[in-house]
Amino acid sequence: MSKVQLPNINERFRTGISIFLYTAVTIFFAAFADPRTMLGCGWITFIPSNIGRYVSFSSALILISMYGWMAYYIAKELNNVFLRSQKKIDLIILTTSLYLIQVVPTIIFILPTYNIAYFMLKEHPITLSYIYVGSSVFLPIIFYFVYRHMIKKSNNNTKFNVIVFPLLVIAIGLSFASLYYLAIIRYWTTIFILICAVFINDMFGYLGGSLFGKHKLAPHVSPKKTYAGFISAIIGATLFIVLTMIVFNHINGVPYKDYDTPQSAFLGQQLPESLWNFTNSPGWWAILVVIAIMYSLVSNAGDLLFSWIKRKNNIKDFSSILKGHGGLLDRLDSLTISIAIFGFITVIIAFICSYLTHNSNCIFPLFTSQ
């Protein structure tokens, strides 16, 4: 029996190492893609400012390109589970549209960002917030009707799938768009914390469920989930986010502005001078704890959602592309929903704080340290 299990363990281990390395490369290029690099500051201070612009822009394009292949394999998994179509045109439409939802908002966003003159303008954040949100909404609205038509004409057009399939594809596309935005604009520290928090969430959930789990959380959706594991996951992810942010607060590096820190980047803040000390106040850390808890909750909800989808379609895994781990969507379940929602929230916060920057007489004494 051990001879049969050993190869599976080896495959799972090798796949796990590959996932870790791919994540590390993502964080690496996220650091170099930071547009502050083209000003000779930010986190990559050793790059001369005269070539920083080209390094930043190239790194951003590499980051976008290195996830392009995922659009095809995710589309293939979605096609096999929902559409079950043998027509190549369906796979081509699904792949292309999925990648467009990811890339178009990002390209529109980064082109002016890496223009050094535009980057220096004060209205830069609020203008780009308009552009990013607008382009992020426009394409999903169009493709929603395309996906709905595709699932309705398929042989698997149950009521559940007709509702879920279009929304799921759009959520996956927006998740990657959010990942690019967070990785490029919100410091490498933000994407590092968010990705690792999901891993910590899953790990604590597994450990808590294994050690203390007696009562099932949702037996009809995911039989292995327990209340103990659910609570452990939230505690573990929240502690990780808060403690890691405390560490980054003490190794701040060389930010572009006094208020442009890992803390402000994490929540998408561009604050007026009157609120620069907001990120060192008790109010900010209280907000961080709340957001960390919410992030963990959404991560767990994403895991349950994907489990529910698989049960409704009578499958165990979306595919077997990742040896020992199932399909890409089996690994990205928690991250997909949480990154999509978090990215959208930070854009909204950036928009609000940019508005406050233009109306700097607005002061919140409760959130500023004396």
JSON list of C-alpha atoms in Angstrom, two decimals, residues 22 25 35 39 62 69 77 106-107 241 245 252 263 278-280 293 354 362:
[
{"chain": "A", "resi": 22, "resn": "TYR", "atom": "CA", "xyz": [5.70, 30.58, -8.98]},
{"chain": "A", "resi": 25, "resn": "VAL", "atom": "CA", "xyz": [8.48, 34.90, -8.85]},
{"chain": "A", "resi": 35, "resn": "PRO", "atom": "CA", "xyz": [6.19, 52.57, -10.49]},
{"chain": "A", "resi": 39, "resn": "LEU", "atom": "CA", "xyz": [11.66, 57.81, -9.57]},
{"chain": "A", "resi": 62, "resn": "ILE", "atom": "CA", "xyz": [6.20, 40.13, -17.54]},
{"chain": "A", "resi": 69, "resn": "TRP", "atom": "CA", "xyz": [-1.31, 30.57, -19.81]},
{"chain": "A", "resi": 77, "resn": "GLU", "atom": "CA", "xyz": [-11.52, 23.39, -16.67]},
{"chain": "A", "resi": 106, "resn": "THR", "atom": "CA", "xyz": [-4.60, 46.53, -16.13]},
{"chain": "A", "resi": 107, "resn": "ILE", "atom": "CA", "xyz": [-3.13, 47.74, -19.43]},
{"chain": "A", "resi": 241, "resn": "ILE", "atom": "CA", "xyz": [-1.84, 39.87, 8.52]},
{"chain": "A", "resi": 245, "resn": "MET", "atom": "CA", "xyz": [2.10, 44.50, 8.88]},
{"chain": "A", "resi": 252, "resn": "ASN", "atom": "CA", "xyz": [9.55, 50.59, 5.92]},
{"chain": "A", "resi": 263, "resn": "GLN", "atom": "CA", "xyz": [0.19, 50.29, 5.66]},
{"chain": "A", "resi": 278, "resn": "PHE", "atom": "CA", "xyz": [-3.52, 58.02, 10.28]},
{"chain": "A", "resi": 279, "resn": "THR", "atom": "CA", "xyz": [-1.60, 54.82, 9.48]},
{"chain": "A", "resi": 280, "resn": "ASN", "atom": "CA", "xyz": [0.10, 54.88, 12.88]},
{"chain": "A", "resi": 293, "resn": "ILE", "atom": "CA", "xyz": [-11.14, 39.03, 9.67]},
{"chain": "A", "resi": 354, "resn": "SER", "atom": "CA", "xyz": [-7.97, 60.72, -3.36]},
{"chain": "A", "resi": 362, "resn": "CYS", "atom": "CA", "xyz": [-11.47, 67.20, 5.98]}
]
